[in-house]
Coordinates of C-alpha atoms in Angstrom, one line a residue:
M1237 CA 166.7 56.6 73.7
R1238 CA 170.2 55.6 72.5
R1239 CA 170.4 52.9 75.2
K1240 CA 167.5 51.3 73.5
G1241 CA 169.3 51.2 70.2
S1242 CA 167.7 54.1 68.4
G1243 CA 170.0 56.7 66.9
A1244 CA 168.4 59.9 68.1
D1245 CA 169.9 63.2 67.1
S1246 CA 169.3 66.8 68.3
T1247 CA 166.3 67.1 65.9
T1248 CA 164.7 64.0 67.2
Y1249 CA 165.2 65.1 70.8
G1250 CA 163.9 68.6 70.0
V1251 CA 160.7 67.2 68.3
L1252 CA 160.1 64.8 71.2
I1253 CA 160.6 67.4 73.8
H1254 CA 158.3 69.9 72.0
G1255 CA 155.5 67.2 71.7
L1256 CA 155.8 66.2 75.3
C1257 CA 155.6 69.9 76.5
K1258 CA 152.6 70.7 74.3
N1259 CA 150.8 67.7 75.8
G1260 CA 151.6 68.6 79.4
H1261 CA 154.2 65.9 80.0
L1262 CA 156.9 68.3 81.4
N1263 CA 158.6 66.0 83.8
K1264 CA 159.1 63.4 81.0
A1265 CA 160.3 66.3 78.7
L1266 CA 162.8 67.3 81.4
T1267 CA 164.1 63.7 81.6
I1268 CA 164.6 63.6 77.8
L1269 CA 166.3 67.0 77.9
K1270 CA 168.7 65.8 80.6
E1271 CA 169.3 62.6 78.5
A1272 CA 170.2 64.6 75.5
E1273 CA 172.6 66.8 77.5
D1274 CA 174.2 63.7 79.0
E1275 CA 174.7 62.3 75.5
R1276 CA 176.3 65.7 74.6
D1277 CA 173.8 66.4 71.9
K1278 CA 173.6 70.1 71.2
L1279 CA 169.9 70.9 71.3
D1280 CA 168.4 73.7 69.2
A1281 CA 166.2 76.6 70.4
L1282 CA 163.0 74.6 69.7
A1283 CA 163.6 72.1 72.5
H1284 CA 164.6 74.8 75.0
S1285 CA 161.9 77.2 74.1
S1286 CA 159.3 74.4 74.3
M1287 CA 160.5 73.7 77.9
V1288 CA 160.5 77.4 78.8
D1289 CA 157.0 77.8 77.5
G1290 CA 155.6 74.7 79.1
L1291 CA 157.2 75.3 82.5
S1292 CA 156.2 79.0 82.5
K1293 CA 152.5 78.2 81.6
Q1294 CA 152.4 75.8 84.6
G1295 CA 153.8 78.4 87.0
R1296 CA 157.2 76.6 87.2
V1297 CA 159.1 79.8 86.3
D1298 CA 162.1 79.1 88.4
E1299 CA 162.7 75.9 86.4
A1300 CA 162.1 77.8 83.2
L1301 CA 164.7 80.3 84.3
G1302 CA 167.1 77.4 84.8
I1303 CA 166.5 76.3 81.3
V1304 CA 167.2 79.8 80.0
H1305 CA 170.5 79.8 81.9
Q1306 CA 171.3 76.3 80.4
M1307 CA 170.7 77.7 76.9
D1308 CA 173.0 80.6 77.6
N1309 CA 175.7 78.3 79.1
H1310 CA 175.5 76.0 76.1
G1311 CA 175.9 78.8 73.6
C1312 CA 172.3 78.7 72.4
K1313 CA 171.4 82.3 71.5
L1314 CA 168.5 83.7 73.5
S1315 CA 165.9 85.1 71.2
P1316 CA 163.3 87.8 72.1
H1317 CA 160.7 85.0 71.8
V1318 CA 162.3 82.9 74.5
C1319 CA 162.8 86.0 76.7
N1320 CA 159.2 86.9 76.2
L1321 CA 158.0 83.4 77.2
L1322 CA 159.8 83.7 80.5
I1323 CA 158.7 87.3 81.1
N1324 CA 155.1 86.2 80.5
G1325 CA 155.6 83.4 83.0
F1326 CA 156.9 85.8 85.6
V1327 CA 153.9 88.0 85.1
R1328 CA 151.4 85.1 85.4
A1329 CA 153.1 84.0 88.6
S1330 CA 153.2 87.5 90.0
K1331 CA 157.0 87.4 90.3
L1332 CA 157.6 91.0 89.1
E1333 CA 160.9 91.4 90.9
Q1334 CA 162.3 88.4 89.2
E1335 CA 160.9 89.7 85.9
I1336 CA 162.7 93.0 86.3
H1337 CA 165.9 91.2 87.3
F1338 CA 165.7 88.9 84.2
F1339 CA 164.8 91.9 82.0
R1340 CA 168.0 93.7 83.1
E1341 CA 170.1 90.6 82.8
M1342 CA 168.9 90.0 79.2
E1343 CA 169.5 93.7 78.4
S1344 CA 173.1 93.4 79.6
K1345 CA 173.6 90.3 77.4
G1346 CA 172.3 92.0 74.2
C1347 CA 168.9 90.5 73.9
D1348 CA 166.6 92.8 72.1
V1349 CA 164.6 93.8 75.2
V1350 CA 162.9 96.7 73.5
F1351 CA 161.2 94.2 71.2
V1352 CA 160.4 91.9 74.1
L1353 CA 158.9 94.8 76.1
S1354 CA 156.9 96.0 73.2
W1355 CA 155.6 92.5 72.5
Q1356 CA 154.7 92.1 76.2
Y1357 CA 152.6 95.2 76.3
L1358 CA 150.8 94.2 73.0
Q1359 CA 149.7 91.0 74.6
M1360 CA 148.2 92.6 77.8

């Protein structure tokens, strides 16, 4: 985006990524996410959670987990909502071992897993 002369900021990237994910254009959204990271833009939780949601819904939970780890590495606080998106993805993909491992990892990092677990069971 910046190479084409527009002055995109983290909000612009976030809205663009969110729209692409909601419309099923995940590969393009991943390209934009990488571009924003290459430009050293600090993306907010909206961009990342949109990616986690879209990837999880399409069964691409390993990629979604990678996005969650990117969030953590970039200092973006993991919310119960983002954790729940990924947990739902693991359930849909029948990857229960990975779900348990992720659940324990988030618990050790202080994510409110009690809330996540309660929300998960309410949706079943």
